[in-house]
Amino acid sequence: MTENPGGIESFILNYYKKLQGDEFIFDFLANSYNDIAYEKFFKDNGSKIFHICSRSKNLIKYKKELNTFFKCYSKDYYSIWVNVCSLANIDYLKMAKKYGIRKRIIHSHNSKNMDSNLRGILHQKNKACIKNYATDFWACSEEAAKWFYDSRIYGDCIIIHNAINVKDFLFDENYRKVNRQKYNLDNKFVLGNIGRLHFQKNQTFLIDIFHELKKESIDAKLIIVGEGEDEKNLKKKVRELNLEEDIIFTGIQYNISEWLSTFDFFLFPSIFEGLPLSLLEAQANGLPIIASEEAISSAAIVTKNLYFYSLNKTSKDWAKMIMKLKNKRLEEEVIFKSFKQSGYDINTETKKLMELLK
């Protein structure tokens, strides 16, 4: 868990709400002294949050605090569940093995290196030895499993669906009215994107697509929900294209269903992904969606309103496709049925996870 309420944090929160209680108790180890996403909620529900120094801030202090934690508390835990986007840091699993935690789960949430070259090298190095430290190997998708694990492990990897509680993301007319009045969006065609402001999410191309739409005299607005290291450059690009009045950066938001209900269309031109929760949440809201076919597995298709399009196409091509696919939202009955059949309904998937955690 990090400070940012992103995909992994939302994934953990979804299952936590279903599992935390008499049979399972979840505590959190975070390599930051700041509050993690949803920290108050976790504490209010009986979880402990342990904060240690970040490895990148002070390596010696990080190692000392990490060792102290496991030395003092490992006897209290049956398992450790490490949810990560790369294998650059497997210290948690090494310590867990050293201090006797029996079940050691590594869970892949991405299908490509999204960080520095050094972390990419570390990922490959640890990929060769991860079997020595983990006992269970999980992934959010087949693509994420293939990138994380070599042939010795891949066959034993278990796919854990990024399931959601569909009810939490259904379209709400009241949310829509409030947000559209607040941001002067009435009678506008509103496109949305949710995710970390990072090259992986390809928001630069997203802005180019929107620019092409505006050239067609479409009365549209673009809302980008999230924050990240690319924020400064993205806002600079918006200024250069004179789109400051038409593109809204909201920063971090916890009320995702409200924003989904505000949108008319969802765009997701990522360069690579595991299996993004935001796509599932947008489908639960019934929105028409275009996502990059190179990054998103067909396993992400839950409803008939999700369409794939190639990143090899131009921004103008994407704009034309949006105009072609200005579909209406799906009905709730269709959405519930689609999620139950696909395996992305949290109520169904929780039963599977309960058995795996024992």
mmCIF file of N, CA and C in Angstrom, residues 65-168:
data_model
loop_
_atom_site.group_PDB
_atom_site.id
_atom_site.type_symbol
_atom_site.label_atom_id
_atom_site.label_comp_id
_atom_site.label_asym_id
_atom_site.label_seq_id
_atom_site.Cartn_x
_atom_site.Cartn_y
_atom_site.Cartn_z
ATOM 1 N N GLU A 65 15.076 -1.010 9.983
ATOM 2 C CA GLU A 65 13.676 -1.012 10.409
ATOM 3 C C GLU A 65 12.925 -2.228 9.884
ATOM 4 N N LEU A 66 13.258 -2.648 8.656
ATOM 5 C CA LEU A 66 12.618 -3.834 8.084
ATOM 6 C C LEU A 66 12.968 -5.069 8.901
ATOM 7 N N ASN A 67 14.239 -5.213 9.236
ATOM 8 C CA ASN A 67 14.682 -6.359 10.026
ATOM 9 C C ASN A 67 14.050 -6.345 11.411
ATOM 10 N N THR A 68 13.976 -5.163 12.015
ATOM 11 C CA THR A 68 13.368 -5.036 13.351
ATOM 12 C C THR A 68 11.902 -5.443 13.321
ATOM 13 N N PHE A 69 11.192 -5.022 12.265
ATOM 14 C CA PHE A 69 9.772 -5.372 12.163
ATOM 15 C C PHE A 69 9.600 -6.888 12.145
ATOM 16 N N PHE A 70 10.304 -7.563 11.257
ATOM 17 C CA PHE A 70 10.118 -9.010 11.125
ATOM 18 C C PHE A 70 10.614 -9.759 12.365
ATOM 19 N N LYS A 71 11.668 -9.277 12.965
ATOM 20 C CA LYS A 71 12.182 -9.912 14.171
ATOM 21 C C LYS A 71 11.169 -9.841 15.311
ATOM 22 N N CYS A 72 10.477 -8.709 15.394
ATOM 23 C CA CYS A 72 9.515 -8.496 16.488
ATOM 24 C C CYS A 72 8.138 -9.103 16.224
ATOM 25 N N TYR A 73 7.699 -9.075 14.945
ATOM 26 C CA TYR A 73 6.292 -9.378 14.678
ATOM 27 C C TYR A 73 6.022 -10.604 13.798
ATOM 28 N N SER A 74 7.036 -11.204 13.200
ATOM 29 C CA SER A 74 6.771 -12.300 12.265
ATOM 30 C C SER A 74 6.017 -13.458 12.918
ATOM 31 N N LYS A 75 6.226 -13.661 14.215
ATOM 32 C CA LYS A 75 5.543 -14.754 14.923
ATOM 33 C C LYS A 75 4.034 -14.555 14.961
ATOM 34 N N ASP A 76 3.573 -13.320 14.725
ATOM 35 C CA ASP A 76 2.137 -13.019 14.791
ATOM 36 C C ASP A 76 1.398 -13.344 13.491
ATOM 37 N N TYR A 77 2.140 -13.683 12.425
ATOM 38 C CA TYR A 77 1.515 -13.811 11.106
ATOM 39 C C TYR A 77 1.705 -15.181 10.479
ATOM 40 N N TYR A 78 0.629 -15.652 9.872
ATOM 41 C CA TYR A 78 0.678 -16.910 9.135
ATOM 42 C C TYR A 78 1.181 -16.681 7.712
ATOM 43 N N SER A 79 0.836 -15.534 7.133
ATOM 44 C CA SER A 79 1.237 -15.296 5.742
ATOM 45 C C SER A 79 1.574 -13.831 5.496
ATOM 46 N N ILE A 80 2.343 -13.600 4.432
ATOM 47 C CA ILE A 80 2.626 -12.257 3.928
ATOM 48 C C ILE A 80 2.197 -12.230 2.463
ATOM 49 N N TRP A 81 1.519 -11.164 2.079
ATOM 50 C CA TRP A 81 0.960 -11.047 0.722
ATOM 51 C C TRP A 81 1.538 -9.774 0.105
ATOM 52 N N VAL A 82 2.502 -9.944 -0.796
ATOM 53 C CA VAL A 82 3.226 -8.825 -1.375
ATOM 54 C C VAL A 82 2.653 -8.480 -2.750
ATOM 55 N N ASN A 83 1.987 -7.338 -2.837
ATOM 56 C CA ASN A 83 1.358 -6.875 -4.084
ATOM 57 C C ASN A 83 2.239 -5.810 -4.726
ATOM 58 N N VAL A 84 2.810 -6.107 -5.895
ATOM 59 C CA VAL A 84 3.779 -5.197 -6.502
ATOM 60 C C VAL A 84 3.657 -5.166 -8.026
ATOM 61 N N CYS A 85 4.297 -4.141 -8.620
ATOM 62 C CA CYS A 85 4.322 -4.000 -10.077
ATOM 63 C C CYS A 85 5.619 -4.508 -10.687
ATOM 64 N N SER A 86 6.606 -4.860 -9.857
ATOM 65 C CA SER A 86 7.843 -5.456 -10.364
ATOM 66 C C SER A 86 8.528 -6.207 -9.224
ATOM 67 N N LEU A 87 9.555 -6.969 -9.589
ATOM 68 C CA LEU A 87 10.312 -7.731 -8.601
ATOM 69 C C LEU A 87 11.593 -7.010 -8.199
ATOM 70 N N ALA A 88 11.656 -5.707 -8.415
ATOM 71 C CA ALA A 88 12.862 -4.941 -8.106
ATOM 72 C C ALA A 88 13.227 -5.025 -6.627
ATOM 73 N N ASN A 89 12.216 -5.164 -5.769
ATOM 74 C CA ASN A 89 12.468 -5.265 -4.331
ATOM 75 C C ASN A 89 11.719 -6.478 -3.766
ATOM 76 N N ILE A 90 12.470 -7.497 -3.371
ATOM 77 C CA ILE A 90 11.846 -8.690 -2.754
ATOM 78 C C ILE A 90 12.342 -8.864 -1.317
ATOM 79 N N ASP A 91 12.810 -7.768 -0.710
ATOM 80 C CA ASP A 91 13.325 -7.833 0.660
ATOM 81 C C ASP A 91 12.287 -8.353 1.639
ATOM 82 N N TYR A 92 11.019 -7.985 1.433
ATOM 83 C CA TYR A 92 9.955 -8.415 2.348
ATOM 84 C C TYR A 92 9.858 -9.935 2.397
ATOM 85 N N LEU A 93 9.959 -10.553 1.227
ATOM 86 C CA LEU A 93 9.872 -12.011 1.167
ATOM 87 C C LEU A 93 11.101 -12.671 1.777
ATOM 88 N N LYS A 94 12.271 -12.077 1.559
ATOM 89 C CA LYS A 94 13.509 -12.617 2.148
ATOM 90 C C LYS A 94 13.433 -12.592 3.672
ATOM 91 N N MET A 95 12.962 -11.480 4.212
ATOM 92 C CA MET A 95 12.827 -11.352 5.664
ATOM 93 C C MET A 95 11.756 -12.297 6.204
ATOM 94 N N ALA A 96 10.669 -12.436 5.467
ATOM 95 C CA ALA A 96 9.582 -13.316 5.895
ATOM 96 C C ALA A 96 10.062 -14.761 5.979
ATOM 97 N N LYS A 97 10.873 -15.171 5.015
ATOM 98 C CA LYS A 97 11.419 -16.532 5.053
ATOM 99 C C LYS A 97 12.409 -16.684 6.206
ATOM 100 N N LYS A 98 13.276 -15.706 6.353
ATOM 101 C CA LYS A 98 14.287 -15.748 7.422
ATOM 102 C C LYS A 98 13.656 -15.891 8.794
ATOM 103 N N TYR A 99 12.521 -15.205 9.004
ATOM 104 C CA TYR A 99 11.897 -15.207 10.323
ATOM 105 C C TYR A 99 10.681 -16.141 10.430
ATOM 106 N N GLY A 100 10.531 -17.027 9.460
ATOM 107 C CA GLY A 100 9.608 -18.145 9.630
ATOM 108 C C GLY A 100 8.152 -17.961 9.268
ATOM 109 N N ILE A 101 7.803 -16.967 8.470
ATOM 110 C CA ILE A 101 6.409 -16.848 8.017
ATOM 111 C C ILE A 101 6.170 -17.930 6.963
ATOM 112 N N ARG A 102 5.205 -18.776 7.206
ATOM 113 C CA ARG A 102 5.038 -20.005 6.416
ATOM 114 C C ARG A 102 4.570 -19.766 4.990
ATOM 115 N N LYS A 103 3.570 -18.927 4.834
ATOM 116 C CA LYS A 103 2.978 -18.702 3.512
ATOM 117 C C LYS A 103 3.433 -17.342 2.999
ATOM 118 N N ARG A 104 4.141 -17.338 1.863
ATOM 119 C CA ARG A 104 4.737 -16.098 1.352
ATOM 120 C C ARG A 104 4.279 -15.891 -0.095
ATOM 121 N N ILE A 105 3.345 -14.972 -0.278
ATOM 122 C CA ILE A 105 2.687 -14.765 -1.576
ATOM 123 C C ILE A 105 3.307 -13.574 -2.300
ATOM 124 N N ILE A 106 3.663 -13.769 -3.566
ATOM 125 C CA ILE A 106 4.060 -12.671 -4.428
ATOM 126 C C ILE A 106 2.982 -12.510 -5.490
ATOM 127 N N HIS A 107 2.514 -11.275 -5.696
ATOM 128 C CA HIS A 107 1.352 -11.025 -6.556
ATOM 129 C C HIS A 107 1.716 -9.960 -7.591
ATOM 130 N N SER A 108 1.720 -10.356 -8.858
ATOM 131 C CA SER A 108 2.079 -9.469 -9.963
ATOM 132 C C SER A 108 0.886 -8.629 -10.416
ATOM 133 N N HIS A 109 1.124 -7.313 -10.550
ATOM 134 C CA HIS A 109 0.062 -6.405 -10.978
ATOM 135 C C HIS A 109 0.419 -5.611 -12.228
ATOM 136 N N ASN A 110 1.462 -6.023 -12.948
ATOM 137 C CA ASN A 110 1.810 -5.304 -14.172
ATOM 138 C C ASN A 110 2.471 -6.244 -15.158
ATOM 139 N N SER A 111 2.548 -5.788 -16.416
ATOM 140 C CA SER A 111 3.056 -6.658 -17.483
ATOM 141 C C SER A 111 4.303 -6.106 -18.155
ATOM 142 N N LYS A 112 4.897 -5.035 -17.557
ATOM 143 C CA LYS A 112 6.077 -4.419 -18.162
ATOM 144 C C LYS A 112 6.719 -3.492 -17.129
ATOM 145 N N ASN A 113 8.021 -3.263 -17.277
ATOM 146 C CA ASN A 113 8.717 -2.343 -16.370
ATOM 147 C C ASN A 113 8.215 -0.916 -16.573
ATOM 148 N N MET A 114 7.780 -0.271 -15.502
ATOM 149 C CA MET A 114 7.264 1.092 -15.590
ATOM 150 C C MET A 114 8.164 2.082 -14.851
ATOM 151 N N ASP A 115 9.359 1.603 -14.464
ATOM 152 C CA ASP A 115 10.260 2.455 -13.693
ATOM 153 C C ASP A 115 11.609 2.598 -14.402
ATOM 154 N N SER A 116 12.655 2.814 -13.657
ATOM 155 C CA SER A 116 13.988 3.063 -14.212
ATOM 156 C C SER A 116 14.610 1.798 -14.791
ATOM 157 N N ASN A 117 15.669 1.985 -15.578
ATOM 158 C CA ASN A 117 16.408 0.852 -16.127
ATOM 159 C C ASN A 117 17.005 -0.004 -15.011
ATOM 160 N N LEU A 118 17.446 0.661 -13.943
ATOM 161 C CA LEU A 118 18.015 -0.074 -12.814
ATOM 162 C C LEU A 118 16.996 -1.011 -12.203
ATOM 163 N N ARG A 119 15.764 -0.515 -12.015
ATOM 164 C CA ARG A 119 14.725 -1.380 -11.446
ATOM 165 C C ARG A 119 14.374 -2.507 -12.419
ATOM 166 N N GLY A 120 14.498 -2.240 -13.703
ATOM 167 C CA GLY A 120 14.274 -3.292 -14.689
ATOM 168 C C GLY A 120 15.314 -4.390 -14.573
ATOM 169 N N ILE A 121 16.560 -3.997 -14.350
ATOM 170 C CA ILE A 121 17.646 -4.968 -14.168
ATOM 171 C C ILE A 121 17.438 -5.773 -12.882
ATOM 172 N N LEU A 122 17.047 -5.076 -11.817
ATOM 173 C CA LEU A 122 16.775 -5.755 -10.547
ATOM 174 C C LEU A 122 15.620 -6.747 -10.676
ATOM 175 N N HIS A 123 14.607 -6.350 -11.457
ATOM 176 C CA HIS A 123 13.472 -7.245 -11.699
ATOM 177 C C HIS A 123 13.944 -8.556 -12.325
ATOM 178 N N GLN A 124 14.755 -8.448 -13.377
ATOM 179 C CA GLN A 124 15.254 -9.640 -14.062
ATOM 180 C C GLN A 124 16.121 -10.490 -13.144
ATOM 181 N N LYS A 125 16.937 -9.856 -12.334
ATOM 182 C CA LYS A 125 17.796 -10.569 -11.384
ATOM 183 C C LYS A 125 16.960 -11.354 -10.378
ATOM 184 N N ASN A 126 15.963 -10.692 -9.809
ATOM 185 C CA ASN A 126 15.133 -11.347 -8.791
ATOM 186 C C ASN A 126 14.170 -12.365 -9.382
ATOM 187 N N LYS A 127 13.847 -12.187 -10.640
ATOM 188 C CA LYS A 127 12.995 -13.153 -11.336
ATOM 189 C C LYS A 127 13.625 -14.546 -11.313
ATOM 190 N N ALA A 128 14.953 -14.580 -11.375
ATOM 191 C CA ALA A 128 15.674 -15.849 -11.407
ATOM 192 C C ALA A 128 15.716 -16.545 -10.051
ATOM 193 N N CYS A 129 15.489 -15.775 -8.971
ATOM 194 C CA CYS A 129 15.610 -16.387 -7.636
ATOM 195 C C CYS A 129 14.353 -16.291 -6.787
ATOM 196 N N ILE A 130 13.269 -15.735 -7.337
ATOM 197 C CA ILE A 130 12.058 -15.531 -6.541
ATOM 198 C C ILE A 130 11.504 -16.824 -5.971
ATOM 199 N N LYS A 131 11.736 -17.930 -6.673
ATOM 200 C CA LYS A 131 11.230 -19.230 -6.218
ATOM 201 C C LYS A 131 11.859 -19.651 -4.884
ATOM 202 N N ASN A 132 13.027 -19.078 -4.576
ATOM 203 C CA ASN A 132 13.707 -19.406 -3.317
ATOM 204 C C ASN A 132 13.063 -18.744 -2.105
ATOM 205 N N TYR A 133 12.219 -17.739 -2.348
ATOM 206 C CA TYR A 133 11.674 -16.963 -1.232
ATOM 207 C C TYR A 133 10.152 -16.987 -1.130
ATOM 208 N N ALA A 134 9.457 -17.046 -2.248
ATOM 209 C CA ALA A 134 7.989 -17.089 -2.225
ATOM 210 C C ALA A 134 7.498 -18.532 -2.253
ATOM 211 N N THR A 135 6.330 -18.752 -1.676
ATOM 212 C CA THR A 135 5.711 -20.089 -1.712
ATOM 213 C C THR A 135 4.512 -20.123 -2.656
ATOM 214 N N ASP A 136 3.913 -18.962 -2.909
ATOM 215 C CA ASP A 136 2.727 -18.867 -3.754
ATOM 216 C C ASP A 136 2.931 -17.752 -4.777
ATOM 217 N N PHE A 137 2.503 -18.019 -6.029
ATOM 218 C CA PHE A 137 2.744 -17.086 -7.121
ATOM 219 C C PHE A 137 1.414 -16.718 -7.785
ATOM 220 N N TRP A 138 1.053 -15.437 -7.676
ATOM 221 C CA TRP A 138 -0.229 -14.959 -8.186
ATOM 222 C C TRP A 138 0.007 -13.842 -9.201
ATOM 223 N N ALA A 139 -1.009 -13.586 -10.027
ATOM 224 C CA ALA A 139 -0.938 -12.487 -10.996
ATOM 225 C C ALA A 139 -2.348 -12.027 -11.320
ATOM 226 N N CYS A 140 -2.448 -10.778 -11.798
ATOM 227 C CA CYS A 140 -3.768 -10.223 -12.121
ATOM 228 C C CYS A 140 -4.225 -10.615 -13.526
ATOM 229 N N SER A 141 -3.294 -11.110 -14.362
ATOM 230 C CA SER A 141 -3.641 -11.507 -15.725
ATOM 231 C C SER A 141 -2.559 -12.433 -16.266
ATOM 232 N N GLU A 142 -2.846 -13.069 -17.385
ATOM 233 C CA GLU A 142 -1.863 -13.951 -18.027
ATOM 234 C C GLU A 142 -0.629 -13.158 -18.442
ATOM 235 N N GLU A 143 -0.830 -11.950 -18.972
ATOM 236 C CA GLU A 143 0.287 -11.113 -19.402
ATOM 237 C C GLU A 143 1.184 -10.744 -18.222
ATOM 238 N N ALA A 144 0.563 -10.413 -17.092
ATOM 239 C CA ALA A 144 1.326 -10.064 -15.897
ATOM 240 C C ALA A 144 2.097 -11.269 -15.379
ATOM 241 N N ALA A 145 1.523 -12.447 -15.501
ATOM 242 C CA ALA A 145 2.191 -13.670 -15.062
ATOM 243 C C ALA A 145 3.404 -13.975 -15.943
ATOM 244 N N LYS A 146 3.246 -13.816 -17.242
ATOM 245 C CA LYS A 146 4.342 -14.110 -18.176
ATOM 246 C C LYS A 146 5.533 -13.183 -17.962
ATOM 247 N N TRP A 147 5.261 -11.926 -17.641
ATOM 248 C CA TRP A 147 6.359 -10.984 -17.433
ATOM 249 C C TRP A 147 7.067 -11.225 -16.101
ATOM 250 N N PHE A 148 6.318 -11.606 -15.083
ATOM 251 C CA PHE A 148 6.866 -11.757 -13.738
ATOM 252 C C PHE A 148 7.631 -13.054 -13.518
ATOM 253 N N TYR A 149 7.154 -14.129 -14.113
ATOM 254 C CA TYR A 149 7.655 -15.448 -13.733
ATOM 255 C C TYR A 149 8.281 -16.196 -14.908
ATOM 256 N N ASP A 150 9.339 -16.963 -14.623
ATOM 257 C CA ASP A 150 9.941 -17.770 -15.679
ATOM 258 C C ASP A 150 9.183 -19.080 -15.824
ATOM 259 N N SER A 151 9.649 -19.924 -16.723
ATOM 260 C CA SER A 151 8.925 -21.153 -17.069
ATOM 261 C C SER A 151 8.790 -22.118 -15.895
ATOM 262 N N ARG A 152 9.711 -22.029 -14.928
ATOM 263 C CA ARG A 152 9.631 -22.918 -13.760
ATOM 264 C C ARG A 152 8.433 -22.596 -12.873
ATOM 265 N N ILE A 153 8.002 -21.340 -12.928
ATOM 266 C CA ILE A 153 6.941 -20.870 -12.035
ATOM 267 C C ILE A 153 5.622 -20.648 -12.753
ATOM 268 N N TYR A 154 5.708 -20.212 -14.005
ATOM 269 C CA TYR A 154 4.514 -19.777 -14.733
ATOM 270 C C TYR A 154 3.372 -20.791 -14.672
ATOM 271 N N GLY A 155 3.714 -22.062 -14.789
ATOM 272 C CA GLY A 155 2.677 -23.100 -14.774
ATOM 273 C C GLY A 155 1.956 -23.216 -13.445
ATOM 274 N N ASP A 156 2.600 -22.767 -12.378
ATOM 275 C CA ASP A 156 1.993 -22.832 -11.040
ATOM 276 C C ASP A 156 1.325 -21.529 -10.633
ATOM 277 N N CYS A 157 1.418 -20.528 -11.489
ATOM 278 C CA CYS A 157 0.857 -19.218 -11.156
ATOM 279 C C CYS A 157 -0.671 -19.246 -11.180
ATOM 280 N N ILE A 158 -1.266 -18.586 -10.211
ATOM 281 C CA ILE A 158 -2.729 -18.513 -10.115
ATOM 282 C C ILE A 158 -3.188 -17.099 -10.472
ATOM 283 N N ILE A 159 -4.176 -17.003 -11.349
ATOM 284 C CA ILE A 159 -4.727 -15.706 -11.731
ATOM 285 C C ILE A 159 -5.800 -15.299 -10.723
ATOM 286 N N ILE A 160 -5.595 -14.149 -10.115
ATOM 287 C CA ILE A 160 -6.561 -13.587 -9.168
ATOM 288 C C ILE A 160 -7.231 -12.399 -9.847
ATOM 289 N N HIS A 161 -8.496 -12.514 -10.118
ATOM 290 C CA HIS A 161 -9.187 -11.442 -10.820
ATOM 291 C C HIS A 161 -9.257 -10.165 -9.994
ATOM 292 N N ASN A 162 -9.039 -9.036 -10.651
ATOM 293 C CA ASN A 162 -9.200 -7.730 -10.019
ATOM 294 C C ASN A 162 -10.696 -7.434 -9.891
ATOM 295 N N ALA A 163 -11.339 -8.201 -9.054
ATOM 296 C CA ALA A 163 -12.798 -8.125 -8.952
ATOM 297 C C ALA A 163 -13.243 -6.867 -8.196
ATOM 298 N N ILE A 164 -14.447 -6.435 -8.476
ATOM 299 C CA ILE A 164 -14.999 -5.243 -7.825
ATOM 300 C C ILE A 164 -16.414 -5.532 -7.327
ATOM 301 N N ASN A 165 -16.872 -4.675 -6.426
ATOM 302 C CA ASN A 165 -18.265 -4.700 -6.006
ATOM 303 C C ASN A 165 -19.038 -3.803 -6.973
ATOM 304 N N VAL A 166 -19.750 -4.402 -7.884
ATOM 305 C CA VAL A 166 -20.403 -3.671 -8.975
ATOM 306 C C VAL A 166 -21.305 -2.557 -8.444
ATOM 307 N N LYS A 167 -21.982 -2.821 -7.348
ATOM 308 C CA LYS A 167 -22.909 -1.827 -6.795
ATOM 309 C C LYS A 167 -22.224 -0.497 -6.480
ATOM 310 N N ASP A 168 -20.947 -0.558 -6.125
ATOM 311 C CA ASP A 168 -20.219 0.655 -5.742
ATOM 312 C C ASP A 168 -19.951 1.589 -6.922
#
